[in-house]
């Protein structure tokens, strides 16, 4: 005797966290049942496989119906179809938008386009994240990106508001949006050692110091875009590198300031602007911080350098990024 | 022009995209009532339009107000083509028509489309101004309140319970009208929804008129059903119990009036036997006891004299008192006369209530039921009246004998059935039927009409005007399951009432604590059927049957041992496909056998659990193309007043075969083990103590009821066997064919729920009373294919049985996180939508309870009963005393002992009467004898009972105080939007403060893209969720936060997978309420309270 139709609907929607996870991971009903069986549920609850299948299907159906709402979490709060306690709603959203860092790292800086989506198969193979889960996460990135692309104000806060995510998760999404927007090439071999967390932190400092919102909260531009004027201004800073005089003076100022304070002083001169030498020369983070401090402060004493404020704004983010990147 | 309806359309949200080009919608709203329509402006290019319309005003008369639903249609404006409908909202404005309910309907409603489901939400405000005195408009019945709840609603008191009201309305079904061929499915569905809404409104109004005629102001236990008869039309019918209710505006204000000294009430208890010590007022202070020491004979006259209020009854009581002594017979008759007179003017003395104010039920006679098979395409031709159950007038009518010229309406069909029910009740010595319900099962042109209820003897004082001022309170109807010491509340209510009764009526039969309702209402010397009687195990005075079946809820005051459990009997019977009369005849021929089988199964399963009574019995017979299905559900309990059920004995037919014997004994052992296990599981340890004290009043002779359910050539031999052990009677199952073997096997296949789970189909789960507030109402639906190529009754039975068991198993698994919990009000409905398809729908509520508080729970009566049995705890002592010897010594009246002894001597019931052995040996008249047997069995088996006064009284003041405490709003009403739903009439840990009106909704959902919507399961899952959502939205808009007495009355599902189509109709109802959570008041020490209230004034403590 087969059951053609088999549904269970509670006035309060039942959410089974384990089944939700299996669903999010992209398992089919059969796979999910198999995994639940392996978990020993059958013995624990003294039930049958048929019951487990029926239960899993019920949950899957519920999640499929909920998915539409999860795409716009504020609707989940307002909708009348499913009665779900607030803490459960939060859990649903949070889990739905949680992502695998390995996957995020892969996609960082890439255009969130159909083309990229087609490459997800490879990404899935590389990261070990199920393809269905990959697609869902990719869609999440894209959805968040689209939603906040045009919005003013702090990126993370916008995301938090639109998607009801916990602050830390919202910040991570902000980083993803930031990279997707500015297309930093994070895939370079030299950057392979950096994790998603590193980049997220960098993105945060860059947004914090460079974006328009950082200067004027009422700014017209979204935080994800670096203001054009700022990028324009940065050209002015090139003098520090291109003008041989200034470069030398800058160097000597920094060196004299740091003399005796840094254990690896000898190699200092060679180290301007590059992080790898520091690593190979076994600088300590403290050394680097000190160096960056002085490096940032030094131009103040350079004759004819008029862009100290801009320089400091630039260096604030760069320093933070360098420090973050400077790990083993 | 008695009313003005005002509607304001505020805003919409989450509308669907109607314009693909812009991904937006240009929405506007049409508001229609009757024939008037208003429109809002178009709110362009938005999915969240803000219309903020003016107030649309409809000036209508109140008849229209009652019948018509307010219809709100959301549309997408299209300049070039017809406007597209987005969806509709129907709002029943009835709740605005009575003053105490809602004053405004305001909130977000899901916009519903029969093809697409919910599509966004709309915010609407609705008000009604009524201009004139409503009573002047007799065509309308505005102001009559309707309740689905089958007890007196919590914040009301019943002044009078008038009785049965019924009405039905017939119309053509739009689905079958010619126009349906040319209109869209959407238009057809909407026409149907609207029509049914109109018909419900009309029906309600007409019932309201009847209530007004009876001088009532409310309908309680209102049950409205639809019969989709296809070509022959659409029937909307409703039954209910008319009452005059008084709103308790302020509970505490009301209390002082009625919580007069508890002592008075103690006298009142109406005992059938006048011996006062049986209901020893033990619990109260000794002083009180002394105040009324009275001799049995005097007691009645005393009461009558004390009743200064008129009451034609009082004199009679005086008269009756003298003779009431031993038998209680004359008194019974007297009581019956009085009640009868109260009921006489009623055509049908039926009550749809299942829970009653204490004292209302005097005796319960048993289940009465009637079924009738009708042909729908031959409305003028009555088919057959087959009466099942307790009838003596079972009759098979010849098809051809009917006069086809005589027009018969459906009204007449029901009248016929009700008449049968009434006469069955009479045969059981009862003048009324309680827990009454009606149902139909339709397949093609055949319709089975069923009615059932519980024959009962009622206390007349609730049925007459003016006799019970202030004596019947809503709290009387009180569920003990409510919270941990809930039961005491029930007792509390007792006080005012009994006091009242003493002063006013004083006529009640005295019934001993906790067992009065079990006592037989019929004359034992002139019994309507051979029954198996013993003296009541509780009072030893009156006769009780061995087993008792009822359709009502367990009375609050019943003494129960252990816990209860859900018991189901399931049965399939193949039937040849046939047309018209042939079909109806074969169905009517099958019915008696089915009914018999169902009873046998119930009986066996009951005994297997070591229990002796069934409550909430509901037997559904469902008719399909090629089979009939029977599903009976009930809650089994062990009533302390009834004898311990004997075991089940298996007897083989071929005693000489060694291996066979072995097999038999193996089975026997299994059965015995199961019984033992069940007794442990349900904590059934009936007290042995009383027997010893009284000196074995149980009749000596073995009593045995044998059932031979096979084609045995002769059973004489077997009769000789002494199958009973000890004083217990044995229930013999004879297995001499595979059939019977299967039955025994199937008996043992019922798996008990996993640990931590209990289940019942009643409001109260005996033995559990420490509910915690967490509840989960759910609906589960399954459709299974019976895929046997050559199905036999056995394989079908097994399939059906598995289907039910698996469904239950699945529920337990789903709800495992709620353990420990109880599934309450488990309601199964079976439908046979097509050949080989069985649909089962279950609605129930899971309620968690606190295991750790179990100790506290000993105050509940159910627990008490247990404690009475084994009393070692000081606290509990008071109770046991009453039961046992202590009352005798402590009570001032001397007669006590004598009476007791007398009682024991009386116990010698003529052996002939007691021994019931029904053997039908000849194969030839098997059929006849079975029918006979059914009658007998049915009558013997089922008896319901009600206990009136008891020793529990003392706890009541406490409970009262408790109750009042709870009425203080905790202020912790958290989320506004949460709406609880429950099939029960109460919410654990909460107090219902207001009834906002009835919710009665009918929806149709159809799809032409079944696969895309996730197949049948996806489709129905979404639809049920949508129905819940719409119910919740309506309740929230009324200002409520819960629906109680929720029921899914219909779920008709049809699919056509080949066309990728499916359609489903769902009809639900319930009472919208406002409840207030009980919070920290939960812990109120019981003893101090009891001690603090020597006067028994409940209100004192808490006010």
Short mmCIF file of C-alpha atoms in Angstrom, two decimals, chain A residues 13-262:
data_model
loop_
_atom_site.label_atom_id
_atom_site.label_comp_id
_atom_site.label_asym_id
_atom_site.label_seq_id
_atom_site.Cartn_x
_atom_site.Cartn_y
_atom_site.Cartn_z
CA UNK A 13 5.54 25.30 11.52
CA UNK A 14 7.81 22.50 12.59
CA UNK A 15 11.45 23.13 11.78
CA UNK A 16 13.89 20.29 12.20
CA UNK A 17 17.36 21.78 12.35
CA UNK A 18 19.07 18.66 11.18
CA UNK A 19 16.84 18.29 8.14
CA UNK A 20 17.25 21.98 7.42
CA UNK A 21 20.98 21.57 7.34
CA UNK A 22 20.69 18.59 5.02
CA UNK A 23 18.42 20.59 2.78
CA UNK A 24 20.77 23.57 2.77
CA UNK A 25 23.63 21.28 1.92
CA UNK A 26 21.72 20.33 -1.17
CA UNK A 27 20.96 16.72 -0.40
CA UNK A 28 18.05 15.04 -2.06
CA UNK A 29 15.31 13.55 0.09
CA UNK A 30 16.78 10.08 -0.38
CA UNK A 31 20.24 11.26 0.62
CA UNK A 32 18.85 13.10 3.58
CA UNK A 33 16.97 10.03 4.74
CA UNK A 34 20.12 7.96 4.38
CA UNK A 35 22.08 10.43 6.43
CA UNK A 36 19.45 10.59 9.11
CA UNK A 37 19.47 6.83 9.25
CA UNK A 38 23.20 6.84 9.69
CA UNK A 39 22.73 9.23 12.56
CA UNK A 40 20.98 6.46 14.43
CA UNK A 41 17.63 8.18 14.55
CA UNK A 42 15.81 4.98 13.76
CA UNK A 43 17.06 3.21 16.83
CA UNK A 44 16.71 6.21 19.06
CA UNK A 45 13.10 6.84 18.18
CA UNK A 46 12.11 3.26 17.45
CA UNK A 47 10.47 4.24 14.23
CA UNK A 48 10.53 3.05 10.66
CA UNK A 49 12.22 4.13 7.46
CA UNK A 50 8.84 4.97 5.97
CA UNK A 51 8.14 7.36 8.80
CA UNK A 52 11.53 8.95 8.32
CA UNK A 53 10.92 9.39 4.62
CA UNK A 54 7.53 10.91 5.17
CA UNK A 55 8.95 13.27 7.76
CA UNK A 56 11.84 14.30 5.55
CA UNK A 57 9.53 15.00 2.64
CA UNK A 58 7.32 17.13 4.81
CA UNK A 59 10.25 19.20 5.93
CA UNK A 60 11.62 19.53 2.43
CA UNK A 61 8.29 20.75 1.17
CA UNK A 62 8.11 23.27 3.96
CA UNK A 63 11.61 24.52 3.18
CA UNK A 64 10.83 24.81 -0.48
CA UNK A 65 7.81 26.91 0.31
CA UNK A 66 9.83 28.96 2.76
CA UNK A 67 12.67 29.54 0.30
CA UNK A 68 10.73 32.16 -1.60
CA UNK A 69 10.33 34.08 1.64
CA UNK A 70 13.90 33.56 2.64
CA UNK A 71 14.93 35.49 -0.42
CA UNK A 72 13.49 38.55 1.26
CA UNK A 73 13.75 37.90 4.98
CA UNK A 74 11.64 40.87 6.06
CA UNK A 75 8.78 39.16 4.26
CA UNK A 76 9.34 36.10 6.34
CA UNK A 77 8.55 38.25 9.34
CA UNK A 78 5.45 39.75 7.83
CA UNK A 79 4.01 36.78 6.00
CA UNK A 80 0.97 35.04 7.36
CA UNK A 81 1.36 31.63 5.78
CA UNK A 82 3.73 30.08 8.28
CA UNK A 83 3.51 30.72 11.95
CA UNK A 84 7.10 30.52 13.11
CA UNK A 85 8.41 31.82 16.42
CA UNK A 86 10.84 34.76 15.99
CA UNK A 87 13.89 32.89 17.19
CA UNK A 88 13.19 30.16 14.68
CA UNK A 89 12.79 32.70 11.94
CA UNK A 90 16.16 34.16 12.83
CA UNK A 91 17.68 30.73 12.73
CA UNK A 92 16.19 30.00 9.34
CA UNK A 93 17.55 33.21 7.85
CA UNK A 94 20.93 32.91 9.46
CA UNK A 95 21.45 29.37 8.29
CA UNK A 96 20.17 30.14 4.86
CA UNK A 97 22.64 32.98 4.39
CA UNK A 98 25.56 31.32 6.09
CA UNK A 99 28.19 30.38 3.51
CA UNK A 100 31.25 28.26 3.15
CA UNK A 101 34.31 30.48 3.37
CA UNK A 102 36.16 28.32 0.90
CA UNK A 103 33.47 28.98 -1.63
CA UNK A 104 33.35 32.67 -0.85
CA UNK A 105 37.11 32.87 -1.22
CA UNK A 106 36.85 31.34 -4.65
CA UNK A 107 34.25 33.76 -5.78
CA UNK A 108 35.78 36.82 -4.18
CA UNK A 109 36.30 39.62 -6.65
CA UNK A 110 34.61 37.73 -9.44
CA UNK A 111 31.72 39.16 -11.28
CA UNK A 112 28.54 37.58 -9.92
CA UNK A 113 27.29 36.77 -13.37
CA UNK A 114 25.83 33.85 -15.17
CA UNK A 115 29.25 33.02 -16.49
CA UNK A 116 30.60 32.65 -13.01
CA UNK A 117 27.62 30.54 -12.08
CA UNK A 118 28.48 28.15 -14.84
CA UNK A 119 31.91 27.67 -13.38
CA UNK A 120 30.43 26.57 -10.08
CA UNK A 121 30.91 22.93 -10.97
CA UNK A 122 34.66 23.35 -10.77
CA UNK A 123 34.38 25.44 -7.67
CA UNK A 124 32.26 22.74 -6.11
CA UNK A 125 34.85 20.14 -6.95
CA UNK A 126 37.66 22.29 -5.55
CA UNK A 127 35.95 23.25 -2.36
CA UNK A 128 34.03 20.08 -1.65
CA UNK A 129 30.80 22.04 -1.26
CA UNK A 130 27.81 20.37 -2.93
CA UNK A 131 26.91 21.88 -6.26
CA UNK A 132 23.35 22.67 -5.21
CA UNK A 133 24.62 24.34 -2.12
CA UNK A 134 27.16 26.24 -4.24
CA UNK A 135 24.44 27.56 -6.47
CA UNK A 136 22.29 28.59 -3.53
CA UNK A 137 25.21 30.43 -1.94
CA UNK A 138 26.12 32.04 -5.20
CA UNK A 139 22.53 33.18 -5.59
CA UNK A 140 22.62 34.55 -2.09
CA UNK A 141 25.72 36.59 -2.93
CA UNK A 142 24.15 37.84 -6.06
CA UNK A 143 20.85 38.65 -4.39
CA UNK A 144 22.52 40.60 -1.65
CA UNK A 145 24.75 42.32 -4.16
CA UNK A 146 21.78 43.37 -6.30
CA UNK A 147 19.82 44.54 -3.32
CA UNK A 148 22.44 46.85 -1.90
CA UNK A 149 24.24 47.82 -5.07
CA UNK A 150 22.40 51.07 -5.40
CA UNK A 151 21.82 51.84 -1.77
CA UNK A 152 23.48 54.64 0.11
CA UNK A 153 24.95 54.37 3.52
CA UNK A 154 27.11 51.80 5.23
CA UNK A 155 27.06 48.57 3.30
CA UNK A 156 27.00 46.22 6.24
CA UNK A 157 24.15 48.05 7.88
CA UNK A 158 22.14 48.02 4.70
CA UNK A 159 22.61 44.32 4.36
CA UNK A 160 21.74 43.76 7.94
CA UNK A 161 18.55 45.68 7.50
CA UNK A 162 17.47 44.14 4.23
CA UNK A 163 18.35 40.58 5.09
CA UNK A 164 18.04 40.57 8.85
CA UNK A 165 21.44 39.03 9.25
CA UNK A 166 23.51 39.06 12.40
CA UNK A 167 26.12 41.87 12.29
CA UNK A 168 29.14 39.68 11.67
CA UNK A 169 27.46 37.86 8.81
CA UNK A 170 26.30 41.17 7.37
CA UNK A 171 29.88 42.45 7.47
CA UNK A 172 31.07 39.39 5.60
CA UNK A 173 28.46 39.96 2.95
CA UNK A 174 29.53 43.58 2.78
CA UNK A 175 33.05 42.40 2.01
CA UNK A 176 31.80 40.11 -0.71
CA UNK A 177 29.82 42.91 -2.24
CA UNK A 178 32.80 45.23 -1.94
CA UNK A 179 35.09 42.86 -3.75
CA UNK A 180 32.53 41.96 -6.35
CA UNK A 181 32.04 45.62 -6.98
CA UNK A 182 35.64 46.71 -7.11
CA UNK A 183 36.89 43.50 -8.70
CA UNK A 184 40.08 43.24 -6.76
CA UNK A 185 41.94 40.38 -8.20
CA UNK A 186 42.14 38.07 -5.30
CA UNK A 187 42.89 35.02 -7.36
CA UNK A 188 46.57 35.91 -7.96
CA UNK A 189 48.98 33.26 -6.90
CA UNK A 190 50.77 35.55 -4.54
CA UNK A 191 47.51 36.07 -2.65
CA UNK A 192 46.59 32.42 -2.46
CA UNK A 193 47.66 32.15 1.12
CA UNK A 194 45.09 34.71 2.20
CA UNK A 195 41.79 33.42 3.53
CA UNK A 196 38.35 34.85 3.09
CA UNK A 197 38.61 36.23 6.59
CA UNK A 198 41.72 38.21 5.63
CA UNK A 199 40.07 39.73 2.66
CA UNK A 200 36.92 40.46 4.57
CA UNK A 201 38.94 42.35 7.14
CA UNK A 202 40.74 44.25 4.39
CA UNK A 203 37.50 45.13 2.73
CA UNK A 204 36.20 46.44 5.99
CA UNK A 205 39.17 48.68 6.58
CA UNK A 206 39.10 49.94 3.04
CA UNK A 207 35.44 50.74 3.33
CA UNK A 208 35.94 52.25 6.70
CA UNK A 209 38.64 54.63 5.54
CA UNK A 210 38.15 55.19 1.91
CA UNK A 211 34.48 55.17 1.21
CA UNK A 212 32.50 58.31 1.07
CA UNK A 213 30.33 57.18 3.90
CA UNK A 214 33.41 57.23 6.06
CA UNK A 215 33.80 60.92 5.52
CA UNK A 216 30.23 62.05 5.28
CA UNK A 217 27.54 59.69 6.43
CA UNK A 218 24.98 61.37 4.20
CA UNK A 219 27.10 60.71 1.19
CA UNK A 220 25.36 60.04 -2.05
CA UNK A 221 27.43 57.12 -3.10
CA UNK A 222 27.06 53.58 -1.87
CA UNK A 223 29.83 52.36 0.35
CA UNK A 224 30.63 49.53 -1.93
CA UNK A 225 31.89 51.93 -4.55
CA UNK A 226 35.09 53.70 -3.75
CA UNK A 227 34.49 57.35 -4.46
CA UNK A 228 35.89 58.43 -7.77
CA UNK A 229 37.30 61.60 -6.33
CA UNK A 230 39.28 59.59 -3.86
CA UNK A 231 40.74 57.40 -6.54
CA UNK A 232 41.52 60.52 -8.51
CA UNK A 233 43.26 62.04 -5.56
CA UNK A 234 45.34 58.99 -5.06
CA UNK A 235 47.16 59.85 -8.23
CA UNK A 236 48.58 62.82 -6.40
CA UNK A 237 50.26 60.46 -4.01
CA UNK A 238 52.26 58.97 -6.77
CA UNK A 239 54.77 61.71 -6.27
CA UNK A 240 55.94 59.80 -3.24
CA UNK A 241 57.13 57.07 -5.52
CA UNK A 242 57.80 58.79 -8.74
CA UNK A 243 59.70 61.76 -7.40
CA UNK A 244 63.09 60.35 -6.57
CA UNK A 245 63.87 63.13 -4.15
CA UNK A 246 60.77 62.69 -2.16
CA UNK A 247 61.20 58.96 -2.10
CA UNK A 248 64.68 59.17 -0.72
CA UNK A 249 63.76 61.75 1.84
CA UNK A 250 60.79 59.72 2.89
CA UNK A 251 62.98 56.68 3.27
CA UNK A 252 65.58 58.39 5.31
CA UNK A 253 63.01 59.95 7.56
CA UNK A 254 61.43 56.62 8.27
CA UNK A 255 64.76 54.95 8.73
CA UNK A 256 66.05 57.47 11.15
CA UNK A 257 62.87 57.33 13.11
CA UNK A 258 63.03 53.63 13.37
CA UNK A 259 66.70 53.23 14.01
CA UNK A 260 67.26 51.02 16.96
CA UNK A 261 63.66 50.21 17.30
CA UNK A 262 63.38 47.43 14.83
#
